[in-house]
Structures are given as C-alpha cells and as structure tokens.
Amino acid sequence: MDKQNRRYYARIYGIVQGIGYRPFIYKIAKELNLRGWVSNIDSSVAIDIEGPSEKVEQFLIRVIKKPPKLAKIDKVEIIEKDFKEYKEFKIKKSIQRKSKLKFIIPDLATCNECVEDIFDTKSNRYRYAFTNCTNCGPRYSIIKSFPYDRENTTMKAFKMCPSCNEEYISQDSRRFHAQPNCCSKCGPRLILIDNRGNKISCVDEIKETANLLKEGKIIAIKGIGGFHLVCNAYDEKAISNIRLRKKRPHKPLAIMVKNIKKAKEHCIINIKEEELLLSTRKPIVLLNKREDSKLPQNIAPKVNKYGVMLPYTPLHYLLFNEGLDTLIMTSGNISGCPIEYENNSAISKLKDIANYFLLNDRDINTPIDDSVVKVIKNNEVLIRPGRGYAPISLNKNVQNKILACGADMKSTFALSSDGIVYGSQYMGNLKELDSFREYEKAIGNLEQLYDYNPQVIAADMHPGYLSSIYSEKKDEIKYKVQHHHAHMASCMLEKNIYERVIGVIYDGMGLGLDNNIWGGEFFIGNRESFQRRGSYRYTSIQGGDSAQENIWKIGLSYLDLIRHSRLKKQAINRMKTMVKDDIEITCKALKYNINCYKTSSVGRLFDGIASILGVIQNISYEAQGAIELEAIAAEGNIESYTYSISEDKLLIVNIETIIQEIISDIEKGTSRSIISAKFHNTIINITIEIVCKLRDEYGINKAILSGGVFENQYLLINIIDKLQGKDFEVFFNNLIPTNDSGVSFGQVAVVNEILKKGV
C-alpha cells in the first residue's frame, strides 16, 4: 500500500439523518476525488473513505467540523483500516443493525426554497400543501422505526410518481432521500368537510378555508403533529366562540402571523426573539405586547404577552397568501385533553367546537404539540418541549439505562443510554385519562424506536401520581426521587454540574420527605443527595384538590395566619364581597383543621396573594393567579414588606407580617400594582438573604434556581441580577424546562449518580 494513502471508517452519531448529510458527504468526496461509500446505519451515518492522506484528512475535517446546518453531532468514532482500493465513491443503501446510539430528528419548518416552490407557477409543487425537501418537513411525527427511510414512515402509503422518484434517487437533488418527498400527483391530499361530515365541493380547499376564516368560522386544521383550532385573530366573536366551546375562558391563545413584520406590529421583539421566531424550529415565542396592537383583548386577557409563531408548513404560507395576516392557532383539543391527531377522532371530539375541518390523508404516528419558548437575559428558555425540539437528545455522560417517568402535571418522560439522555415531548396532565393513554403509548413508541429496555425505573416519590403508578407496573428496579431534588438536578444535568450547590426550588407542589407538600425550598446538595436547609413556614391550606381552582380558599388559608384580630376580621369580610361562595364553611374547616394540608409552597403563596388582592378568585388554568399577579406588578418599584427568618433545624421564612402589611396597604388604598411589586420584591429579598446565609455557612458559591415558579420573569431576572451582584455563579434551566416538564431529566441525573456510586 502507498504510504501516502489512508482508509478510515467513521461513524457519526446525532441528528444526522433526514437533513441531506449523505449527499453533502458525497459531493465533498467527489470534489476531492476520494473513494469509498456512505450509508445510514440505524440512526447514524457511516463513512468508509480512502485516498491520499492529506485529502482524506481534509475530507474528515469538513464533514465533521462543518456539517449541514441542521446537523447536531453528538459523537464520532473513527478507525483506520487496511486500504481496499475502492473504484468510486457511492451512497449505499441504509443498513439496520442493533447499534447503541440512535437519534431522531425533530419536525422541521418549511425551508425558504420550498416556500419558493409553492409560489412558483412553473413548479410541479405550485400551491401544494405538503411540499418538503431534505432541509424541512415532518420527521419525528411520521417515523415508525429505524433507519429513517420512507418505508419506515407513514409516507410509505404514498408511492412516488416518476418525477418525485427521480429527485429522490438523484444525488444532486435537494430532495435526494427526502423521505416525505411527494407532489400533487402522488402525495397526501386535503379534504374540506363541515362538522357533520359533509364534504365541501370547491376548486381549491385552501382558498375556501381562507374565505371561511374571513367569515368568522372556526376551522380544525390537521397539521404536522396534530390539529389546530383556527380562526381570524381580529374576529373577537370567533375568539369568544372558541373559548366558550373549548371551555377555555381565560388561558391565552397562541397566534400565528404572516411574517416577522406583522409580528412586530403586535409585539416588542428583540434580536434573540426574532432569531427564535425565524429559526427552523418555529416555536411559539412569548413576546411583550405592543400597546398599539389592533388585536382583541380576549386573545390573552390580563397578561402582557402574546404567544406568537410564524408559518412552518406550506399550508400556513398558502393560507396567509389569501388576504389573512394573523390567525388564532390553538391546540386542537378539548381543554385538558391531549391534542387530536387522527381524522375520525378529531371529527368526533371537535365537531362541537369547529364549524369545518381541513383534513389530509397523511397519518401522524406520533402526535406532538407546538413548542413554547421565551427569552431570559438573552438566553433561550424552553417552556413546553414539542415540535421542532422533541425528542430532545443531550450528550450528558449518563451511561445507565434509566427510564424516568417524570411528574403528573406538564408531564414528560426521559430515557438514558450510552451517554445520551433522550427527553419526550410534552404529554400534558396525566390525570386526564386520554393523556395518560398517550403517555403510555409514547413511552412504548420511543422504546421501540430506540430498541430500548431500561435497567431501572425512576419515578416521583408521590404514590398518587399516575406516572409513579405506571412505574410500579414495570418489572425493573425502582428508584423514587424527591420532586424538588429532581428540579435541582435537572438544571445540574443541563449545566454539567456535579459538585455541591445551593438549590433554590420554588414550585407549586411536590411531596416532601416529611410527607408534607413542599415548594419553597433551599437545598445544599449534589445530584446524588441533598440536605434541606431552608423553607417557607408551613401554612395549612384548606380544600384539597378543590383549592387548586378555587384559589380564594388558599387566600383564606393565608389570612388565617394573621394574629391581628381587627385586620384579620376586615380582610375576611372583604373576601366575602369578592367570593360568590359561602366562605364561612371554609373558615370553620380551617379552625378545626378539616381537609387541610400543610405546605411550604411559594406557588401556593402567589395564589393566596392573588386572591387576597382580588386579582382573581377562581382560576381556569394552572398558575393563572400567579401569572396575572406578575402582569400587574409596577415596574421600577423597590419597596418590600417585612419578614423574618428564624432558625431551628432549618432556616424558616415567616410570612405572617407580609400578609398583615399587604392587608394594611389594601386598607390604605395602595394600588394593586404597587402591592404586587412589593410582594415580588419581598420574595426576592428573602431569597438573596437565605442564599447568602448558606454561602457563609457552607462556602458554596454556585446557586441553582429551578421549579415552576421561576417561570415568573420578574422574580427570576431580579434574583439572578442580585445574586450575581454578590458574586454568585447562578444557573437556571434553558433547554430542560424549569417547570415539571424538566422533572424526568432530573430523575435521570439523580438515579444515574446513585448507580455510579453504588449507594
């Protein structure tokens, strides 16, 4: 063998399939006159390359260091082999083996080239709603098994016409091995029907749908991952109808706008937010409202943000080309239930909400909702993992095979194997039977795709969680992880932190080690274990599950802390004027500790203050009280309320004086916006004081902020700023959600560390 010639076999793992990587590699090999082959093996790309050593080295650097923009390389293996004297370089047929590492690419928004195709009158995809290429289109929602080839997707049902097949096999085509490749001759078709199942006769379903939207109709439109309920965003009556029929009276509705220019007419948008709106993921981005926006108030009542996304399928672009510029685009489901994704089920369950259905005959194998993100201190923060993001794959050196079942609210699950943690899409509230069924199905689906058999199961400590009950049905070894430790560990996993930290976990609720409900915690610990070193004083909340919606019961529970009899009596009398129900029964139940539970939850404290202030008494979606309380907080106010911190075995935050001073402010006529700001500032001051005390005691300078309450931007940003001002290293969740969608990742981190150390 010529010493100047070399042959290498490389395996590249990560997001490397369905993005045009093989033709990219092929072109570089041909350009450098190298020989060998490239192929998909399971979900990796394998390359056998030989030629002059200098050119082979150049090839490998270009392929690995500068891959296609959609690639995400997690691992590369390169082995030198004996020279084989290949005659050419070619793309070989995909191979299916039992490889360890597998990656699924998320669904991708329509690329600019495909947008040009659908508006090009000379293109065979002119006005075709399912146009895609290797750079865009459905992926996770249609894949059934590896390798990612057409026959392993729901597109198997559509045989490509000669023209599409020529593109598919042509290595110079943008659609080379684009698995969902199709056109109007051979691909999926649109069907427009009314809510009684009658097909609407029309020349163009998209034009007819646009006309119906202009007339104030509600249309259930099948998309990549499921159905949306859609109406004209300027039509206040149509929006009210969606709310009434969907039983979603207050929760903000997502909007889709024609382009970035239109988004800027409704919202204040910074550079990072614009980048996210325009990205290939096209998530819903939470943006500050413009005061001069012409949109109706009932889109997002009593909050100061809109959830905005840009078009991400050809169908969206075509609809907006028909004289529309802003649409309500909310999940196609009955409130609290999972998103509908099968035609017959959607027609059955949404017929009383939608006037019409725009269906198609491409099956969705895995339903997936839109992702929701926001920007905090110029960092992307994922709130709901969905289309474009899920399944999440993180290279985090987790070697053990762990199935983490997550929590029950905002549920996700996670799998780990061979260094990678895979996180599922948002699964909703598992208390809804349909959501739990989809949760079970999704776990089975990913286990099949990854050929995955866990060694151990991780679950929440709460025995009543359906995710915990699901874990008990499994035969593998079980580990129970405390809810707030999982929150802390989720951030540590994301930020690659192993040493001890100060954990500040503000949350709604999670079962504590003492069987009380925690949610305002200060931990000292690492991934493996923690010590609870601080907490908000327990408050007895009356009402059990009913208090989650009737938060006036939580408000009354906090008023019960007041020792000043006159203030307490006046506050309760004021509460009677704001609540329709008879509150005397609740007062007596509090007195005799009937149907009460003890909690340190900061989330419940926010609910209580929202009620006491009269912001809201009965909520229709999770954290509504806290969200509306944050929305009214006065900017620039630096005042706060009095609190005390006592120490026995723990640092305990006493909140009685906070409640009393809030009542005094109400009596003085202080505005709700000032009181809200003062309350927020008080929580910030408490946090800083305790974290500083813990640093003095333990010499730890790293602080973790996690838990659902930290979705509150006012709280999060000010705590970060003040801690950094005191020279703390501060970490908060970005890609792993800070809310309960991140719990499964934290469970993986905790159990993996326990297994490593053999505890």
mmCIF file with all atom_site columns, N, CA and C in Angstrom, residues 43-73:
data_model
loop_
_atom_site.group_PDB
_atom_site.id
_atom_site.type_symbol
_atom_site.label_atom_id
_atom_site.label_alt_id
_atom_site.label_comp_id
_atom_site.label_asym_id
_atom_site.label_entity_id
_atom_site.label_seq_id
_atom_site.pdbx_PDB_ins_code
_atom_site.Cartn_x
_atom_site.Cartn_y
_atom_site.Cartn_z
_atom_site.occupancy
_atom_site.B_iso_or_equiv
_atom_site.pdbx_formal_charge
_atom_site.auth_seq_id
_atom_site.auth_comp_id
_atom_site.auth_asym_id
_atom_site.auth_atom_id
_atom_site.pdbx_PDB_model_num
ATOM 1  N N  . SER A 1 43 ? -29.528 5.004  13.173 1.00 0.00 ? 43 SER A N  1
ATOM 2  C CA . SER A 1 43 ? -29.700 6.460  13.107 1.00 0.00 ? 43 SER A CA 1
ATOM 3  C C  . SER A 1 43 ? -28.367 7.195  13.002 1.00 0.00 ? 43 SER A C  1
ATOM 4  N N  . SER A 1 44 ? -27.301 6.464  12.683 1.00 0.00 ? 44 SER A N  1
ATOM 5  C CA . SER A 1 44 ? -26.002 7.107  12.481 1.00 0.00 ? 44 SER A CA 1
ATOM 6  C C  . SER A 1 44 ? -25.701 7.188  10.989 1.00 0.00 ? 44 SER A C  1
ATOM 7  N N  . VAL A 1 45 ? -24.651 7.946  10.651 1.00 0.00 ? 45 VAL A N  1
ATOM 8  C CA . VAL A 1 45 ? -24.115 7.957  9.287  1.00 0.00 ? 45 VAL A CA 1
ATOM 9  C C  . VAL A 1 45 ? -22.747 7.292  9.331  1.00 0.00 ? 45 VAL A C  1
ATOM 10 N N  . ALA A 1 46 ? -22.558 6.297  8.469  1.00 0.00 ? 46 ALA A N  1
ATOM 11 C CA . ALA A 1 46 ? -21.284 5.575  8.404  1.00 0.00 ? 46 ALA A CA 1
ATOM 12 C C  . ALA A 1 46 ? -20.562 5.957  7.118  1.00 0.00 ? 46 ALA A C  1
ATOM 13 N N  . ILE A 1 47 ? -19.262 6.173  7.223  1.00 0.00 ? 47 ILE A N  1
ATOM 14 C CA . ILE A 1 47 ? -18.444 6.559  6.061  1.00 0.00 ? 47 ILE A CA 1
ATOM 15 C C  . ILE A 1 47 ? -17.228 5.641  5.994  1.00 0.00 ? 47 ILE A C  1
ATOM 16 N N  . ASP A 1 48 ? -17.003 5.082  4.823  1.00 0.00 ? 48 ASP A N  1
ATOM 17 C CA . ASP A 1 48 ? -15.770 4.333  4.551  1.00 0.00 ? 48 ASP A CA 1
ATOM 18 C C  . ASP A 1 48 ? -15.061 5.127  3.470  1.00 0.00 ? 48 ASP A C  1
ATOM 19 N N  . ILE A 1 49 ? -13.935 5.755  3.805  1.00 0.00 ? 49 ILE A N  1
ATOM 20 C CA . ILE A 1 49 ? -13.293 6.708  2.894  1.00 0.00 ? 49 ILE A CA 1
ATOM 21 C C  . ILE A 1 49 ? -11.813 6.363  2.727  1.00 0.00 ? 49 ILE A C  1
ATOM 22 N N  . GLU A 1 50 ? -11.329 6.437  1.484  1.00 0.00 ? 50 GLU A N  1
ATOM 23 C CA . GLU A 1 50 ? -9.904  6.196  1.262  1.00 0.00 ? 50 GLU A CA 1
ATOM 24 C C  . GLU A 1 50 ? -9.391  7.085  0.138  1.00 0.00 ? 50 GLU A C  1
ATOM 25 N N  . GLY A 1 51 ? -8.089  7.337  0.201  1.00 0.00 ? 51 GLY A N  1
ATOM 26 C CA . GLY A 1 51 ? -7.438  8.193  -0.782 1.00 0.00 ? 51 GLY A CA 1
ATOM 27 C C  . GLY A 1 51 ? -6.176  8.781  -0.192 1.00 0.00 ? 51 GLY A C  1
ATOM 28 N N  . PRO A 1 52 ? -5.582  9.769  -0.862 1.00 0.00 ? 52 PRO A N  1
ATOM 29 C CA . PRO A 1 52 ? -4.380  10.414 -0.336 1.00 0.00 ? 52 PRO A CA 1
ATOM 30 C C  . PRO A 1 52 ? -4.630  10.951 1.072  1.00 0.00 ? 52 PRO A C  1
ATOM 31 N N  . SER A 1 53 ? -3.694  10.705 1.986  1.00 0.00 ? 53 SER A N  1
ATOM 32 C CA . SER A 1 53 ? -3.914  11.011 3.401  1.00 0.00 ? 53 SER A CA 1
ATOM 33 C C  . SER A 1 53 ? -4.276  12.471 3.640  1.00 0.00 ? 53 SER A C  1
ATOM 34 N N  . GLU A 1 54 ? -3.636  13.372 2.915  1.00 0.00 ? 54 GLU A N  1
ATOM 35 C CA . GLU A 1 54 ? -3.908  14.810 3.107  1.00 0.00 ? 54 GLU A CA 1
ATOM 36 C C  . GLU A 1 54 ? -5.356  15.138 2.743  1.00 0.00 ? 54 GLU A C  1
ATOM 37 N N  . LYS A 1 55 ? -5.841  14.546 1.627  1.00 0.00 ? 55 LYS A N  1
ATOM 38 C CA . LYS A 1 55 ? -7.213  14.817 1.197  1.00 0.00 ? 55 LYS A CA 1
ATOM 39 C C  . LYS A 1 55 ? -8.232  14.131 2.109  1.00 0.00 ? 55 LYS A C  1
ATOM 40 N N  . VAL A 1 56 ? -7.901  12.934 2.571  1.00 0.00 ? 56 VAL A N  1
ATOM 41 C CA . VAL A 1 56 ? -8.802  12.239 3.498  1.00 0.00 ? 56 VAL A CA 1
ATOM 42 C C  . VAL A 1 56 ? -8.953  13.048 4.788  1.00 0.00 ? 56 VAL A C  1
ATOM 43 N N  . GLU A 1 57 ? -7.829  13.574 5.275  1.00 0.00 ? 57 GLU A N  1
ATOM 44 C CA . GLU A 1 57 ? -7.877  14.398 6.477  1.00 0.00 ? 57 GLU A CA 1
ATOM 45 C C  . GLU A 1 57 ? -8.728  15.644 6.235  1.00 0.00 ? 57 GLU A C  1
ATOM 46 N N  . GLN A 1 58 ? -8.544  16.267 5.087  1.00 0.00 ? 58 GLN A N  1
ATOM 47 C CA . GLN A 1 58 ? -9.327  17.450 4.728  1.00 0.00 ? 58 GLN A CA 1
ATOM 48 C C  . GLN A 1 58 ? -10.817 17.100 4.663  1.00 0.00 ? 58 GLN A C  1
ATOM 49 N N  . PHE A 1 59 ? -11.109 15.949 4.066  1.00 0.00 ? 59 PHE A N  1
ATOM 50 C CA . PHE A 1 59 ? -12.494 15.473 3.951  1.00 0.00 ? 59 PHE A CA 1
ATOM 51 C C  . PHE A 1 59 ? -13.137 15.320 5.330  1.00 0.00 ? 59 PHE A C  1
ATOM 52 N N  . LEU A 1 60 ? -12.430 14.627 6.239  1.00 0.00 ? 60 LEU A N  1
ATOM 53 C CA . LEU A 1 60 ? -12.999 14.362 7.559  1.00 0.00 ? 60 LEU A CA 1
ATOM 54 C C  . LEU A 1 60 ? -13.221 15.653 8.348  1.00 0.00 ? 60 LEU A C  1
ATOM 55 N N  . ILE A 1 61 ? -12.299 16.577 8.235  1.00 0.00 ? 61 ILE A N  1
ATOM 56 C CA . ILE A 1 61 ? -12.456 17.871 8.931  1.00 0.00 ? 61 ILE A CA 1
ATOM 57 C C  . ILE A 1 61 ? -13.698 18.594 8.423  1.00 0.00 ? 61 ILE A C  1
ATOM 58 N N  . ARG A 1 62 ? -13.873 18.638 7.102  1.00 0.00 ? 62 ARG A N  1
ATOM 59 C CA . ARG A 1 62 ? -15.026 19.354 6.528  1.00 0.00 ? 62 ARG A CA 1
ATOM 60 C C  . ARG A 1 62 ? -16.344 18.672 6.892  1.00 0.00 ? 62 ARG A C  1
ATOM 61 N N  . VAL A 1 63 ? -16.346 17.347 6.836  1.00 0.00 ? 63 VAL A N  1
ATOM 62 C CA . VAL A 1 63 ? -17.579 16.595 7.094  1.00 0.00 ? 63 VAL A CA 1
ATOM 63 C C  . VAL A 1 63 ? -18.012 16.691 8.553  1.00 0.00 ? 63 VAL A C  1
ATOM 64 N N  . ILE A 1 64 ? -17.018 16.681 9.457  1.00 0.00 ? 64 ILE A N  1
ATOM 65 C CA . ILE A 1 64 ? -17.335 16.649 10.888 1.00 0.00 ? 64 ILE A CA 1
ATOM 66 C C  . ILE A 1 64 ? -17.420 18.053 11.483 1.00 0.00 ? 64 ILE A C  1
ATOM 67 N N  . LYS A 1 65 ? -16.526 18.933 11.073 1.00 0.00 ? 65 LYS A N  1
ATOM 68 C CA . LYS A 1 65 ? -16.486 20.276 11.674 1.00 0.00 ? 65 LYS A CA 1
ATOM 69 C C  . LYS A 1 65 ? -17.461 21.252 11.022 1.00 0.00 ? 65 LYS A C  1
ATOM 70 N N  . LYS A 1 66 ? -17.795 21.008 9.759  1.00 0.00 ? 66 LYS A N  1
ATOM 71 C CA . LYS A 1 66 ? -18.707 21.923 9.058  1.00 0.00 ? 66 LYS A CA 1
ATOM 72 C C  . LYS A 1 66 ? -19.830 21.151 8.373  1.00 0.00 ? 66 LYS A C  1
ATOM 73 N N  . PRO A 1 67 ? -20.644 20.434 9.157  1.00 0.00 ? 67 PRO A N  1
ATOM 74 C CA . PRO A 1 67 ? -21.724 19.634 8.571  1.00 0.00 ? 67 PRO A CA 1
ATOM 75 C C  . PRO A 1 67 ? -22.873 20.528 8.114  1.00 0.00 ? 67 PRO A C  1
ATOM 76 N N  . PRO A 1 68 ? -23.911 19.969 7.495  1.00 0.00 ? 68 PRO A N  1
ATOM 77 C CA . PRO A 1 68 ? -25.083 20.773 7.148  1.00 0.00 ? 68 PRO A CA 1
ATOM 78 C C  . PRO A 1 68 ? -25.633 21.484 8.388  1.00 0.00 ? 68 PRO A C  1
ATOM 79 N N  . LYS A 1 69 ? -26.256 22.646 8.185  1.00 0.00 ? 69 LYS A N  1
ATOM 80 C CA . LYS A 1 69 ? -26.664 23.491 9.317  1.00 0.00 ? 69 LYS A CA 1
ATOM 81 C C  . LYS A 1 69 ? -27.670 22.804 10.240 1.00 0.00 ? 69 LYS A C  1
ATOM 82 N N  . LEU A 1 70 ? -28.413 21.825 9.742  1.00 0.00 ? 70 LEU A N  1
ATOM 83 C CA . LEU A 1 70 ? -29.408 21.156 10.579 1.00 0.00 ? 70 LEU A CA 1
ATOM 84 C C  . LEU A 1 70 ? -28.814 20.018 11.404 1.00 0.00 ? 70 LEU A C  1
ATOM 85 N N  . ALA A 1 71 ? -27.550 19.670 11.142 1.00 0.00 ? 71 ALA A N  1
ATOM 86 C CA . ALA A 1 71 ? -26.928 18.557 11.853 1.00 0.00 ? 71 ALA A CA 1
ATOM 87 C C  . ALA A 1 71 ? -26.608 18.927 13.300 1.00 0.00 ? 71 ALA A C  1
ATOM 88 N N  . LYS A 1 72 ? -26.674 17.928 14.168 1.00 0.00 ? 72 LYS A N  1
ATOM 89 C CA . LYS A 1 72 ? -26.238 18.074 15.562 1.00 0.00 ? 72 LYS A CA 1
ATOM 90 C C  . LYS A 1 72 ? -25.448 16.811 15.901 1.00 0.00 ? 72 LYS A C  1
ATOM 91 N N  . ILE A 1 73 ? -24.127 16.925 15.850 1.00 0.00 ? 73 ILE A N  1
ATOM 92 C CA . ILE A 1 73 ? -23.254 15.762 16.048 1.00 0.00 ? 73 ILE A CA 1
ATOM 93 C C  . ILE A 1 73 ? -22.971 15.584 17.538 1.00 0.00 ? 73 ILE A C  1
#
